[in-house]
Structures are given as C-alpha cells and as structure tokens.
C-alpha cells in the first residue's frame, strides 16, 4: 500500500550509519495503552501504522503503556491478557521484533523512576492545563480523579525522554503531551546539564484524528465512543462492516471531502483513502453521482478485507503466549540497557548519592 513515510533524507543517513555502526540510527518511540480488548481504527491509522513504516529508517522502541492504563479504574483480571493482545496486534500489523524493541512499560522500572524526577520539575498549574486530564476527570469530577491521572503526562514525558528519540509517532490528541515533554526536557537541561534532545511529534495530517462513526465531530475513542461509533480491529468483520454501512453521513448525497460541512463523509473518505492508498480526489471522482450506499458498501468491503487476515494473524500469535512473552522479555532487556544509562545520567546530575 502506498504510504507517506518519512523523508528520503533518512535513507542516506541510514546507509552511512549502516556502513559504520547500525545502532547510530536515530530513534523513534511510541506507546499504546492496553485498555481495551482490541485496537480501533483511530489507533491504527492515527499511530501504529506509522510505527510499522518507521521501522525501516529508524531504531524503534514501541511499548504497551500498562502503567498508564491503571490511572483510571481498571479490571486487574483483564490487564495482563489485554497487554498480550496489544503486543500480538502490534506484531500482526507488521512490527518486527528483530528490528523494533517491543516491550511492556512496567517491565522497565526506569519509566516510573524518571517520572518521579520529572514530577519535581512540573508545576501543578502546568499539569492541570492538560486537556486530557480535564476530559478524563470531567465525568467523576476532579476531586475523584487519581493523582496518577493527574501525573500521567509526566510519566509519558519520562517514557519518551528515557530513549532520547528524534520522533514520537502519535495521533493529534497526544500533541499537548509532547509539548510538555519538550518543556520538561528543556527545563532539565537548563536546571542541571544538557541531557536530553528535544523529540518531535510525528503526526500525519491526513489521519491525525479519526472520528467517531456516529458523532463525527468527536474523535473515535476507546473510552468515549459508543460501540457503534468505533471500529475495532479484532471485532467480527461482519459487525465492523455493519458499523461502516450505518455510519452517520448527512442529508446530501454527494461524496465530497469537506470536514466542516460533511464531517461524517470526510471521515469515511479518510479511512478509505488510508486503507487503499487511493487519493481522496480519486475516490470523489469514482463515487461522483453514485450516492452514499455504494460508497459505504465498498468501504465496508475494504475494511473486511483488511481486518480478516489481521484477526487471523493476531489469533495465531495469541495461540503461543510463551513465544509472545519471550519477545516481550527480550524487548524489555534491550529497552533497559538504554533506559538505565539515561536514568544513571539523570540521577548523577540531580545529585543523588551513587548506590
Ligand atoms: P492511546 O492508547 O490512547 O492511543 C494510542 C495511539 O492512538 C492514537 N489515537 C488516535 N489517532 C487518531 N485518531 C483517533 N481517533 C485516535 N485515537 C487514538 C493516539 O494519539 C496514540 O498515538 N498517552 C498515550 C500512550 C502513551 C504514549 C507514551 C504515547 C504513553 N506513553 C509515550 C507516545 C509516547 C495514549 O494514551 O495513547
């Protein structure tokens, strides 16, 4: 599938690096929470698809953010299994553990350790300005939210800066957390000694925000979308097809990209274009005069074709949990080598007595 990958300038950099030290490739890092039984199309098109593509040009670190997933109420009986399912999905979509370091956040204790240091650099007002905290605490009220939910973006900054990556591939909803990350890196460098380089968000404009199928003005979300608004990669393909066919459009009949006037149709065009590599203009032409029924029916077929083999691959990987756990164990070992070096620098610069 044609894919808008990173600029070709990195290819030259890679060849140079390969001829001397392959580990000198610039790093990318990202994480995903194991808070649901499946990733959805927002996660995939907004973030993890870019992870797969970036493996070619970078030294990648990808992790399952289980520490983040306990910041809101969770079911301990489901967490370990969801963590494995998340790992299996990453492998099934093409993350290659030979090229990428894939691990579970809680297996690398340096994340929580660095987060504590960053807590000391973050003001209360700064943390309170995070819109995700406002959104996620709105339902129960700020007083009932956990301190961990409040500190969540600070842990995210630690996740990122431990590995000193160049890029962090995420969806638009993570942009503010990346700004905080850059601020904390700068503050640490300024207060102590230059330790961190500033990571850049890697957000693809076209798929930065995939919308809810029923409420296209909102993002597709594990926690906020109704079941009919969200398409899960591991759901029964027939159910996913039905959700696409019943997606909210508008009273018009024209298949045209216009996010303000036609947010539902535009969202479907985005998904269609991302899954097939066909341009939006090409799709608009192809459905000129045909109406929404044909358009949604064809997109439903595209989705089924994509999710069916993906589900099979994920299931096959889950049939061998020992193999999966081995990959995650080796990933955590590799991640710790990098993370421990960064944490040692930080502890030294903060002034902690050496153990
Ligand atoms: P999470 O688990 O909510 O989502 C994982 C990734 O999916 C993206 N995403 C979307 N992109 C486009 N449209 C949507 N509707 C949509 N919904 C989700 C998210 O932007 C994200 O990239 N805090 C992070 C996890 C995390 C992390 C990190 C990410 C923890 N530490 C360090 C990067 C670096 C989160 O909750 O993502």
Short mmCIF file of N, CA and C in Angstrom, two decimals, residues 3 5-6 48-57:
data_model
loop_
_atom_site.label_atom_id
_atom_site.label_comp_id
_atom_site.label_asym_id
_atom_site.label_seq_id
_atom_site.Cartn_x
_atom_site.Cartn_y
_atom_site.Cartn_z
N UNK A 3 2.43 4.65 0.95
CA UNK A 3 2.43 5.12 2.31
C UNK A 3 3.30 6.37 2.44
N UNK A 5 5.69 7.88 4.00
CA UNK A 5 6.69 7.63 5.04
C UNK A 5 7.56 8.85 5.31
N UNK A 6 8.58 8.69 6.12
CA UNK A 6 9.44 9.81 6.44
C UNK A 6 10.26 10.24 5.22
N UNK A 48 -0.30 3.55 14.96
CA UNK A 48 0.54 2.34 14.86
C UNK A 48 0.94 1.99 13.42
N UNK A 49 0.16 2.43 12.44
CA UNK A 49 0.57 2.19 11.05
C UNK A 49 1.87 2.93 10.75
N UNK A 50 2.01 4.11 11.33
CA UNK A 50 3.26 4.86 11.14
C UNK A 50 4.41 4.12 11.85
N UNK A 51 4.12 3.47 12.97
CA UNK A 51 5.17 2.73 13.67
C UNK A 51 5.77 1.68 12.71
N UNK A 52 4.88 0.98 12.04
CA UNK A 52 5.33 -0.08 11.13
C UNK A 52 6.25 0.51 10.06
N UNK A 53 5.82 1.61 9.46
CA UNK A 53 6.60 2.20 8.36
C UNK A 53 7.93 2.76 8.85
N UNK A 54 7.95 3.31 10.04
CA UNK A 54 9.17 3.97 10.53
C UNK A 54 10.28 2.98 10.89
N UNK A 55 9.91 1.70 11.01
CA UNK A 55 10.93 0.70 11.35
C UNK A 55 12.08 0.67 10.36
N UNK A 56 11.78 1.03 9.08
CA UNK A 56 12.79 0.92 8.03
C UNK A 56 13.91 1.94 8.19
N UNK A 57 13.57 3.09 8.76
CA UNK A 57 14.54 4.19 8.73
C UNK A 57 15.10 4.53 10.11
#
